[in-house]
PDB file of C-alpha atoms in Angstrom:
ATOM      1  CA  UNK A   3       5.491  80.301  27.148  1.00  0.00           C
ATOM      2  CA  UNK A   4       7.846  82.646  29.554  1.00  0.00           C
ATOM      3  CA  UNK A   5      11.214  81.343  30.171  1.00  0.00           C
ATOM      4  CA  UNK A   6      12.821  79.743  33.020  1.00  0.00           C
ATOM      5  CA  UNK A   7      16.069  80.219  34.825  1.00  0.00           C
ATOM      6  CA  UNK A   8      17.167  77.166  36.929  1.00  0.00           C
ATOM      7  CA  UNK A   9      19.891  77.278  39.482  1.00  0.00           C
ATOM      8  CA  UNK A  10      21.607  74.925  41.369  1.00  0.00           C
ATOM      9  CA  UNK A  11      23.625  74.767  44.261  1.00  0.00           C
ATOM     10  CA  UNK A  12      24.018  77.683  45.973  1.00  0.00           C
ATOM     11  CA  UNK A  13      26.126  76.908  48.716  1.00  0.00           C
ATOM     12  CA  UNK A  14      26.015  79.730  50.710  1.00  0.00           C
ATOM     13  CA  UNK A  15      28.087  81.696  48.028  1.00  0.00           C
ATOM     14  CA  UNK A  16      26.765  85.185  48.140  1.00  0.00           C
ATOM     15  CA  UNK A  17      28.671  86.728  45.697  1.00  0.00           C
ATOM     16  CA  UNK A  18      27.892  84.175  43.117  1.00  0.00           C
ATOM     17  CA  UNK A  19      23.830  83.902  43.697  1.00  0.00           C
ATOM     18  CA  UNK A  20      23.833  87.949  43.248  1.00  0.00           C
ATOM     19  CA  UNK A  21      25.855  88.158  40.188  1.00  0.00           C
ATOM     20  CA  UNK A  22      23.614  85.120  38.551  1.00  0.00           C
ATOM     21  CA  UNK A  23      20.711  86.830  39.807  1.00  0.00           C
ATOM     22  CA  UNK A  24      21.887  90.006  37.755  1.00  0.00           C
ATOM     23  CA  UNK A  25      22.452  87.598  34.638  1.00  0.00           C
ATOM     24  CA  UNK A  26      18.829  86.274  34.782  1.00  0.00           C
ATOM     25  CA  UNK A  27      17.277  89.188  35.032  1.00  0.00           C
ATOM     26  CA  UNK A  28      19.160  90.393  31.798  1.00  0.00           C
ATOM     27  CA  UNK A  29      18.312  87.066  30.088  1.00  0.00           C
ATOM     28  CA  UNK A  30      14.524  87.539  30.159  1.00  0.00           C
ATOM     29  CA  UNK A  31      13.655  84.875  32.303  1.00  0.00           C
ATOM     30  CA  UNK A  32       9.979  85.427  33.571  1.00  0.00           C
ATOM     31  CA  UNK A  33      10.550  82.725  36.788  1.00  0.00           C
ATOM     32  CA  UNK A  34      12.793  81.241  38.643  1.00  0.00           C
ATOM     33  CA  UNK A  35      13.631  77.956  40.220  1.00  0.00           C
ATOM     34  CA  UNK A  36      16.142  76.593  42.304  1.00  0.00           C
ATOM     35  CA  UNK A  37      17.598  72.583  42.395  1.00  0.00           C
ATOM     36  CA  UNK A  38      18.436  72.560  45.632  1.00  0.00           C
ATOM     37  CA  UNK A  39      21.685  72.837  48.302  1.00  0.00           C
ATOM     38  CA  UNK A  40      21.195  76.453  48.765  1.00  0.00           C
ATOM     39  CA  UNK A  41      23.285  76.044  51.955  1.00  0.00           C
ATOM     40  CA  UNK A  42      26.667  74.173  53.001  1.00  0.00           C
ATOM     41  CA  UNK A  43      30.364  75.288  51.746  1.00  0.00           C
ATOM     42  CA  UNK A  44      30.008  78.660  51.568  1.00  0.00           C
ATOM     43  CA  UNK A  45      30.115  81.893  54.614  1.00  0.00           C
ATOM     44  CA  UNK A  46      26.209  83.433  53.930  1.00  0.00           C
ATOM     45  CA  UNK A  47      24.078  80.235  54.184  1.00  0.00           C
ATOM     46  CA  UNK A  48      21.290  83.085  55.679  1.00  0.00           C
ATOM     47  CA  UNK A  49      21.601  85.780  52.918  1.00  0.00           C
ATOM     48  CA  UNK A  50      21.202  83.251  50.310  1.00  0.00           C
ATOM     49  CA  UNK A  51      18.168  81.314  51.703  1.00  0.00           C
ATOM     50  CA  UNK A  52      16.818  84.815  51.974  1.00  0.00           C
ATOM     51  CA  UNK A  53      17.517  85.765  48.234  1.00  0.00           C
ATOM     52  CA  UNK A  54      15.934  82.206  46.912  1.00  0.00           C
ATOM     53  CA  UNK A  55      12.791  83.043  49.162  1.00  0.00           C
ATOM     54  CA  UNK A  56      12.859  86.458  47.599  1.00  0.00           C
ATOM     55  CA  UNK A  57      12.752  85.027  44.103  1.00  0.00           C
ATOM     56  CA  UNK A  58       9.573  83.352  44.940  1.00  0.00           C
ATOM     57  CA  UNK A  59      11.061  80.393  46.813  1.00  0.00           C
ATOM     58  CA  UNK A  60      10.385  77.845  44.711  1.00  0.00           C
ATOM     59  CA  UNK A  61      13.291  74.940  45.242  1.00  0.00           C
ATOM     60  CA  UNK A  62      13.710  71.280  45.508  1.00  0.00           C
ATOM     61  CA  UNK A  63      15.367  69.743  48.331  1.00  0.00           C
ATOM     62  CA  UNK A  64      19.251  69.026  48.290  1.00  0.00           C
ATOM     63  CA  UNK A  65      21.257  66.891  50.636  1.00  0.00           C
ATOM     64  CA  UNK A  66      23.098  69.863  52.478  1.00  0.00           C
ATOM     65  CA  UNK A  67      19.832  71.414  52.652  1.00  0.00           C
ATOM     66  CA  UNK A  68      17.969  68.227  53.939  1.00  0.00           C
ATOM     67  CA  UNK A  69      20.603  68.144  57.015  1.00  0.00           C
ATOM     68  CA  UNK A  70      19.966  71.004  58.464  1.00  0.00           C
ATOM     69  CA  UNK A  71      17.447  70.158  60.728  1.00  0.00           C
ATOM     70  CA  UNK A  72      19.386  67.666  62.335  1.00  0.00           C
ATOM     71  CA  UNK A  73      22.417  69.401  62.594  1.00  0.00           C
ATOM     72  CA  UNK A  74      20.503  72.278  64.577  1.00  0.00           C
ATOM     73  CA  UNK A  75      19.350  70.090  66.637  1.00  0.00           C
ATOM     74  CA  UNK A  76      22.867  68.355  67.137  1.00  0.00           C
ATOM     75  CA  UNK A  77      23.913  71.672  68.876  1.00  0.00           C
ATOM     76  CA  UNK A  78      26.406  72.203  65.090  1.00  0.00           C
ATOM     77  CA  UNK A  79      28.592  70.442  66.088  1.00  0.00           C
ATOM     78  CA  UNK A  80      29.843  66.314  65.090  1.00  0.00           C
ATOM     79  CA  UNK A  81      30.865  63.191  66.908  1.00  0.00           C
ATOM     80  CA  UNK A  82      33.711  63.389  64.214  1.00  0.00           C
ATOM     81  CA  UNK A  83      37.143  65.365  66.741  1.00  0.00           C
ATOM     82  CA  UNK A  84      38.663  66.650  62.934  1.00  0.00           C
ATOM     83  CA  UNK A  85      34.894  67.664  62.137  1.00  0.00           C
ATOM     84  CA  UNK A  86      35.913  71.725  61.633  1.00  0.00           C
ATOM     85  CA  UNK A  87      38.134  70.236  58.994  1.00  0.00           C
ATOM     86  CA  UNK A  88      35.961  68.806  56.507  1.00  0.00           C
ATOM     87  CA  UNK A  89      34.434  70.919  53.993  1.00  0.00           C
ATOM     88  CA  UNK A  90      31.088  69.196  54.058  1.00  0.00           C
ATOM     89  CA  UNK A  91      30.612  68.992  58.047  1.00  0.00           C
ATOM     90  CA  UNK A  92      32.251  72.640  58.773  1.00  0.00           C
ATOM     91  CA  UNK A  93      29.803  73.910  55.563  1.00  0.00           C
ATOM     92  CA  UNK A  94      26.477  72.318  57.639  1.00  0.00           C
ATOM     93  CA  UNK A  95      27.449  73.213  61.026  1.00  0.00           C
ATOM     94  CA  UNK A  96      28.022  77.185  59.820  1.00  0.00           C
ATOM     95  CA  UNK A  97      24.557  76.798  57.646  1.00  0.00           C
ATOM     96  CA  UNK A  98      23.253  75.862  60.926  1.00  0.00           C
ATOM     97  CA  UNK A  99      24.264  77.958  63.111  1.00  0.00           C
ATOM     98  CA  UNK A 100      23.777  81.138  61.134  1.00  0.00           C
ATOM     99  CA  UNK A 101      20.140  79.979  59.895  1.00  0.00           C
ATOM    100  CA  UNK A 102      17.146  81.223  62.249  1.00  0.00           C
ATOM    101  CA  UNK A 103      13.966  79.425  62.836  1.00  0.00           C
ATOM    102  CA  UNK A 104      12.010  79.989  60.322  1.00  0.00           C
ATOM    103  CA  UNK A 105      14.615  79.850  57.768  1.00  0.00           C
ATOM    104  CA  UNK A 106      15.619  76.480  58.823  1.00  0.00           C
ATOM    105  CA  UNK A 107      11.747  75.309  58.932  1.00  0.00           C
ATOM    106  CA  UNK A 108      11.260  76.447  55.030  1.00  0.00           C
ATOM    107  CA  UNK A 109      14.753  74.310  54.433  1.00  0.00           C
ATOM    108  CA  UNK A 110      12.813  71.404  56.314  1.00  0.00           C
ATOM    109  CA  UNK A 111       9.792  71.513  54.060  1.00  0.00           C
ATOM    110  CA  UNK A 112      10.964  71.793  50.410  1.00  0.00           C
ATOM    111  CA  UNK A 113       9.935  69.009  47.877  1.00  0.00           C
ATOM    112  CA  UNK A 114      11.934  66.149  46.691  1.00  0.00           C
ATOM    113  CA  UNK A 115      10.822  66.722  42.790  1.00  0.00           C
ATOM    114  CA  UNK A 116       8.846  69.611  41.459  1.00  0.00           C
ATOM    115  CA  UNK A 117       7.359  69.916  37.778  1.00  0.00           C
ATOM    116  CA  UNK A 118       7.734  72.978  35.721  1.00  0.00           C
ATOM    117  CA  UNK A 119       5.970  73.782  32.207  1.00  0.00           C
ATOM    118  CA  UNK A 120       7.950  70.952  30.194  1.00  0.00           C
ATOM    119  CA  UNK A 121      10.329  69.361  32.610  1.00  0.00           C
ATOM    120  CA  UNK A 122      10.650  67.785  35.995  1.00  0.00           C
ATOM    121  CA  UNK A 123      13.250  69.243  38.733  1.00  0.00           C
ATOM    122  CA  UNK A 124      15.400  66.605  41.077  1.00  0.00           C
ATOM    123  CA  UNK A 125      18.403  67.664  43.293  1.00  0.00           C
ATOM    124  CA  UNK A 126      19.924  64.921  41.868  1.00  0.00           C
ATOM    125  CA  UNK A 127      18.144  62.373  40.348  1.00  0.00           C
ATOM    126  CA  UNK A 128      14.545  60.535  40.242  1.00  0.00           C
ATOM    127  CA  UNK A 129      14.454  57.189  40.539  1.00  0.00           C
ATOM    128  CA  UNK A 130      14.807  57.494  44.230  1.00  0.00           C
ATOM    129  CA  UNK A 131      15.154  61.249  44.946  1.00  0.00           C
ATOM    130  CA  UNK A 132      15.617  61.061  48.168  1.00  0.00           C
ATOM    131  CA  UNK A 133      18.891  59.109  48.292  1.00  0.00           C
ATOM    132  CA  UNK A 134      19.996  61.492  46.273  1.00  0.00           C
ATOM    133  CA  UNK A 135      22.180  59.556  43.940  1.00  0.00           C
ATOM    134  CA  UNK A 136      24.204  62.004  41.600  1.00  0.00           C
ATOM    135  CA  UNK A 137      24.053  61.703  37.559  1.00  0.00           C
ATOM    136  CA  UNK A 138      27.724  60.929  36.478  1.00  0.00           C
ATOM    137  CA  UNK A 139      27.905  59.228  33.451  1.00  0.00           C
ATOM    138  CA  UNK A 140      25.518  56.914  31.077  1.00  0.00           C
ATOM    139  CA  UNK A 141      25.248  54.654  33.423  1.00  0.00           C
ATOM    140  CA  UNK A 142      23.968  56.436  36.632  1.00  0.00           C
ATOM    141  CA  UNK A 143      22.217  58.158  34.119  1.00  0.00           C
ATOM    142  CA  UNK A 144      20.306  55.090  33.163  1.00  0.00           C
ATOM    143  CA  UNK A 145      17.631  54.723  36.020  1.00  0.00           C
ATOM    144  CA  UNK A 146      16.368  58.475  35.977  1.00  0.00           C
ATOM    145  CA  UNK A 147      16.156  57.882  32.257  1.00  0.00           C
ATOM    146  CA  UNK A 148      13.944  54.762  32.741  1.00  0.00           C
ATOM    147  CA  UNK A 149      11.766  56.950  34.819  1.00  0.00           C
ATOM    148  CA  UNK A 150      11.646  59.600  32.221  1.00  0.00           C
ATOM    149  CA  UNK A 151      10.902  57.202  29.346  1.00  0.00           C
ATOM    150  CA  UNK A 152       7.396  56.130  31.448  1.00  0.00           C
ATOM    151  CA  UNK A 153       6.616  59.829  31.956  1.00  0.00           C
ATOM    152  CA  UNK A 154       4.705  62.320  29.656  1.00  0.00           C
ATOM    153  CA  UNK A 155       7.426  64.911  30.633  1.00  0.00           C
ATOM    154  CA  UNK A 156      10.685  63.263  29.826  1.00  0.00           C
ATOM    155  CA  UNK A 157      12.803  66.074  29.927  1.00  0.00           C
ATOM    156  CA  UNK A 158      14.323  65.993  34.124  1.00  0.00           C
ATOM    157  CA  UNK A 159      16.962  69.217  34.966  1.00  0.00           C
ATOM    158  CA  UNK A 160      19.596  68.522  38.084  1.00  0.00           C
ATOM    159  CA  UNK A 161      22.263  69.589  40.121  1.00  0.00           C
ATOM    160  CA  UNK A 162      24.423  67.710  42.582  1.00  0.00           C
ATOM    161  CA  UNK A 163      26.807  67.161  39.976  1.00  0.00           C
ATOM    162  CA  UNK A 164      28.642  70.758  40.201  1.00  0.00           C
ATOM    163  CA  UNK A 165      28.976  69.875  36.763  1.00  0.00           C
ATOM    164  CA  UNK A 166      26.879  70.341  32.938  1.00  0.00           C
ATOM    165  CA  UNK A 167      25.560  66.948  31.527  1.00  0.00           C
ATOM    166  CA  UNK A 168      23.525  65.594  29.126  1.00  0.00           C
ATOM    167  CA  UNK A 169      22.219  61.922  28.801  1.00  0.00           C
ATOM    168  CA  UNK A 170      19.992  60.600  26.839  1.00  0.00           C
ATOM    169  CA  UNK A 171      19.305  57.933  24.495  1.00  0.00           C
ATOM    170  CA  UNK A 172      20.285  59.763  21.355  1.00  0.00           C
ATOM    171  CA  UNK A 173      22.506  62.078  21.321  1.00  0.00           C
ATOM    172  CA  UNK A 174      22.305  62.558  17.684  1.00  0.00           C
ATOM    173  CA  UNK A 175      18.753  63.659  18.198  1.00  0.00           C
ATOM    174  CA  UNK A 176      20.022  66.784  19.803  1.00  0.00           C
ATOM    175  CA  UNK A 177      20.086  70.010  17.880  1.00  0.00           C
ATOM    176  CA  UNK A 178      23.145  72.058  19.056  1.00  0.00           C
ATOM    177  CA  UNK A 179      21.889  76.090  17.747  1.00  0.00           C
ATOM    178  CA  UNK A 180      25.148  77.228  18.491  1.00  0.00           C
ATOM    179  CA  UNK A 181      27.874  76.286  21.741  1.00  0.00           C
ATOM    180  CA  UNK A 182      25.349  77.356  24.381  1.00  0.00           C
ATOM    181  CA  UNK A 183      22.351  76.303  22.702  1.00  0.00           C
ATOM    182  CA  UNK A 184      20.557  73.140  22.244  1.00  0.00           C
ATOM    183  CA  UNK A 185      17.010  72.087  21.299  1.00  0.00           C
ATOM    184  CA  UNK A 186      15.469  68.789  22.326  1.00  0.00           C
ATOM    185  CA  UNK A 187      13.008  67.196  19.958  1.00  0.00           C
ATOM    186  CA  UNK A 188       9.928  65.641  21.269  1.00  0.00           C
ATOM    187  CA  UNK A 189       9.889  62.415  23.121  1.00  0.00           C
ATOM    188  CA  UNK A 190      13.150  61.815  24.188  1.00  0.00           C
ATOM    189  CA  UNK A 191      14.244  61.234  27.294  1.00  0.00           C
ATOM    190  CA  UNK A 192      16.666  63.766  28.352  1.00  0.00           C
ATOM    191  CA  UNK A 193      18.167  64.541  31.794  1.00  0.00           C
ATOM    192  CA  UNK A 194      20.207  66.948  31.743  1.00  0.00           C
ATOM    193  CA  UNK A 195      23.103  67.957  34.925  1.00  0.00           C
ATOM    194  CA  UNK A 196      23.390  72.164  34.865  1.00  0.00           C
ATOM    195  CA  UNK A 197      26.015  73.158  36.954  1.00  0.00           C
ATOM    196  CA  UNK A 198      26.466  74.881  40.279  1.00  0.00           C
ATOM    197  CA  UNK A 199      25.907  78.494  41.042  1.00  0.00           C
ATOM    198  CA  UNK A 200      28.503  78.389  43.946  1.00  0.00           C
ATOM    199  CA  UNK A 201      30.948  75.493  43.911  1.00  0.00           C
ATOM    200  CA  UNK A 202      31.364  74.729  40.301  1.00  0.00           C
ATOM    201  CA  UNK A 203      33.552  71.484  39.609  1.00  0.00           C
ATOM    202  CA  UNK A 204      34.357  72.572  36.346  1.00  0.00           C
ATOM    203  CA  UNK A 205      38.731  71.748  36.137  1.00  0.00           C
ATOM    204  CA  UNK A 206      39.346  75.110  34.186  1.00  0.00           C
ATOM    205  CA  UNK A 207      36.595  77.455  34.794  1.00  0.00           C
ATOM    206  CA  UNK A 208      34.878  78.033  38.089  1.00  0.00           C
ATOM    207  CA  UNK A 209      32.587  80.521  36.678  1.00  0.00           C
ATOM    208  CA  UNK A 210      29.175  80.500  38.329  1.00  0.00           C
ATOM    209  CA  UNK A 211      26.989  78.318  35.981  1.00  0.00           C
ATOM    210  CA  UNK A 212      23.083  78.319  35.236  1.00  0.00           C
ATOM    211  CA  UNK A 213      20.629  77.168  33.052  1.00  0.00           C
ATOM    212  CA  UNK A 214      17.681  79.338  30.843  1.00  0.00           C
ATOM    213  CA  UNK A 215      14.424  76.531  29.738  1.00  0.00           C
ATOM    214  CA  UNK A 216      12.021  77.919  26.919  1.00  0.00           C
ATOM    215  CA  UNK A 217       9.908  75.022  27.399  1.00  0.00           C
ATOM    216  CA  UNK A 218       7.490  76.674  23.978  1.00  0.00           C
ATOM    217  CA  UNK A 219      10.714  75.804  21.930  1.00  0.00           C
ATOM    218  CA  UNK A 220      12.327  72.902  24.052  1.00  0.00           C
ATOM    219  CA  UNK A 221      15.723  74.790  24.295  1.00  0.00           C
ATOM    220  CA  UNK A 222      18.413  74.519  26.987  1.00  0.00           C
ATOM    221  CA  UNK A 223      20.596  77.369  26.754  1.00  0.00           C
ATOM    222  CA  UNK A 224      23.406  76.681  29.201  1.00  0.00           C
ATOM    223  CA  UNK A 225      25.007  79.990  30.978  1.00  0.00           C
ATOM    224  CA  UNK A 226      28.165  81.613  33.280  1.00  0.00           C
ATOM    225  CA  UNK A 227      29.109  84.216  34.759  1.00  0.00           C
ATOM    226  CA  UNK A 228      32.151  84.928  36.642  1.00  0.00           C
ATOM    227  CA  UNK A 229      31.989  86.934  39.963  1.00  0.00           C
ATOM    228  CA  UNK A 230      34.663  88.171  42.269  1.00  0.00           C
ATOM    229  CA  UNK A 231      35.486  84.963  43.847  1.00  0.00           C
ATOM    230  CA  UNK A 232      38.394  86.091  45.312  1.00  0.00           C
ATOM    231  CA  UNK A 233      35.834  88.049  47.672  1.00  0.00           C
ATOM    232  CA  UNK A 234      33.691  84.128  48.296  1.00  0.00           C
ATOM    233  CA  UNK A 235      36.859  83.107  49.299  1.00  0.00           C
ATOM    234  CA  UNK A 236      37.784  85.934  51.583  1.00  0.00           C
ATOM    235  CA  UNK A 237      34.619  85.500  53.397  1.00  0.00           C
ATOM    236  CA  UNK A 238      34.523  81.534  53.823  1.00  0.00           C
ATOM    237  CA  UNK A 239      38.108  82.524  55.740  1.00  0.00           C
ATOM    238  CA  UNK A 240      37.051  85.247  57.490  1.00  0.00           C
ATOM    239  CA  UNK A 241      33.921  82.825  59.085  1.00  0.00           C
ATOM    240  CA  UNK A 242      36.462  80.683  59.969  1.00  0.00           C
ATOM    241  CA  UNK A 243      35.744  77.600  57.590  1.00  0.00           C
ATOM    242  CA  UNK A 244      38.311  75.300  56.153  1.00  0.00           C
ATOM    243  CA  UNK A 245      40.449  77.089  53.442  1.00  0.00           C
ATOM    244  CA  UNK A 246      39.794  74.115  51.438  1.00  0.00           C
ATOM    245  CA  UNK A 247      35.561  75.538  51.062  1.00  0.00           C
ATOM    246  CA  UNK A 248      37.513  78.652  49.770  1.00  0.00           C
ATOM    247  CA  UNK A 249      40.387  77.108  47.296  1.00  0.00           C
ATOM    248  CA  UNK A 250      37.666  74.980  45.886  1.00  0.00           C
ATOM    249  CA  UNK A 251      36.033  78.181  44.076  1.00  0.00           C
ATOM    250  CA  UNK A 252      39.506  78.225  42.368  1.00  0.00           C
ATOM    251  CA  UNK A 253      40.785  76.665  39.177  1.00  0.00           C
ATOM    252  CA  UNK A 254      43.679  74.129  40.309  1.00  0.00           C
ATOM    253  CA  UNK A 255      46.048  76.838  38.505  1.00  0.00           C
ATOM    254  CA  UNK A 256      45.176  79.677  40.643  1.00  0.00           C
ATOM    255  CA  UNK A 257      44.463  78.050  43.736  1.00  0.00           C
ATOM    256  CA  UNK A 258      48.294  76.639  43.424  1.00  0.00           C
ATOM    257  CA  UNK A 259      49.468  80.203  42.165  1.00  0.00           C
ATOM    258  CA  UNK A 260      47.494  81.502  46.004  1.00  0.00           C
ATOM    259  CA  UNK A 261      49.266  78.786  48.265  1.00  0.00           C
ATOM    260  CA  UNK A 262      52.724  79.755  46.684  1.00  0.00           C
ATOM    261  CA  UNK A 263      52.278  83.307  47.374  1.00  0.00           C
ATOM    262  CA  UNK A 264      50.997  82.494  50.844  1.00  0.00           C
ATOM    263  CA  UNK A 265      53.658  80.436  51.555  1.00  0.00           C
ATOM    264  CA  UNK A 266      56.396  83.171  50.281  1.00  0.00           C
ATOM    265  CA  UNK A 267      54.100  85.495  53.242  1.00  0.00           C
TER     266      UNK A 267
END
């Protein structure tokens, strides 16, 4: 059975969705999904909705992707005055505004959840997908695992996060191959957080991060790749959204390092 790249969280980051784009096709994935919030943040909310639809198109829906439609119609802009300040609201008002049409209308109509050969896809969780309620920790963990235990598929892959997780019942269970590596053994729950493409979380490394399924085997091979994110940066400036959108795809370390030499300017 052909293996399966998953990606999550896009955010409009250009540079990162081509350079993980170059990593999957060196891994020998065969397809390609996406878990959602392929807009937001980032400057090139249109080049990257147009690379996902390239790759076949196949997504789930995520929260900054799920907005759109209204914001459009809101004219982009907020009732909120300090609205061009907020990484979130400044992210969907430049999605929207850059997005045409149609590309707005495919954002409208993705699905909630989506199955794949030996797992089912959530932006962030399942037990009520559409509220999407992120995966933190065992315990916000616990209701997409109860809906995972009643399913024949009980293996769920999400994003939200901006961060790698893995919750389950037993942990032991898990066979670690090697650092990146890990094979699941039949019927145990397992949902499992993967990381974000464009605005990883990550305290120390803000490489872009994705995820290769080999559903025959029931192995998770988590991946990154770093990309020139000074260049993300440079263009979340240069279209005028908060510096904060572009500091984010920092480490705390170098982001601190930039506002000291900024300040010295």
């Amino acid at each position: 059975m052909s293996k399966i790249a998953i990606l999550a969280d896009t955010h409009s980051n250009l540079p990162a969705l081509t350079a993980v784009l170059s990593d999957v096709r060196d891994s020998g994935a065969e397809h390609i999904v996406f878990l959602g919030d392929i807009v937001g943040y980032g400057a090139s909310p249109a080049e990257c909705v147009d690379l996902v639809r390239g790759c076949g198109g196949r997504s789930v829906m995520g929260n900054h992707d799920v907005e759109i439609r209204k914001v459009r119609r809101n004219g982009c802009t907020f009732h909120d005055p300090n609205w061009q300040r907020s990484t979130y609201l400044a992210g969907l008002a430049h999605s929207a505004k850059c997005l045409d049409a149609a590309q707005a209308e495919w954002l409208a109509g993705l699905p909630y959840v989506m199955k794949i050969p030996g797992a089912v896809l959530a932006h962030a969780s399942l037990h009520e997908p559409e509220a999407f309620d992120a995966i933190l920790d065992t315990r916000t963990a616990e209701p997409t695992l109860a809906v995972l235990r009643r399913k024949n598929i009980k293996i769920g892959f999400f994003g939200h996060t901006h961060a790698t997780g893995i919750f389950t019942d037993d942990s032991d269970a898990l066979e670690w191959l090697d650092e990146t590596r890990l094979r699941i053994p039949p019927g145990l729950a397992c949902a499992i957080t993967i990381g974000a493409v464009g605005q990883p979380r990550h305290e120390t490394d803000r490489r872009a991060a994705w995820l290769l399924w080999e559903p025959s085997e029931s192995i998770v091979e988590f991946r990154k790749i770093d990309y020139d994110r000074n260049q993300a940066m440079q263009d979340i400036v240069d279209a005028g959204l908060p510096l904060e959108s572009g500091l984010q795809l920092l480490t705390n370390e170098e982001a601190a390092a930039l506002l000291r030499l900024r300040r010295q300017e």
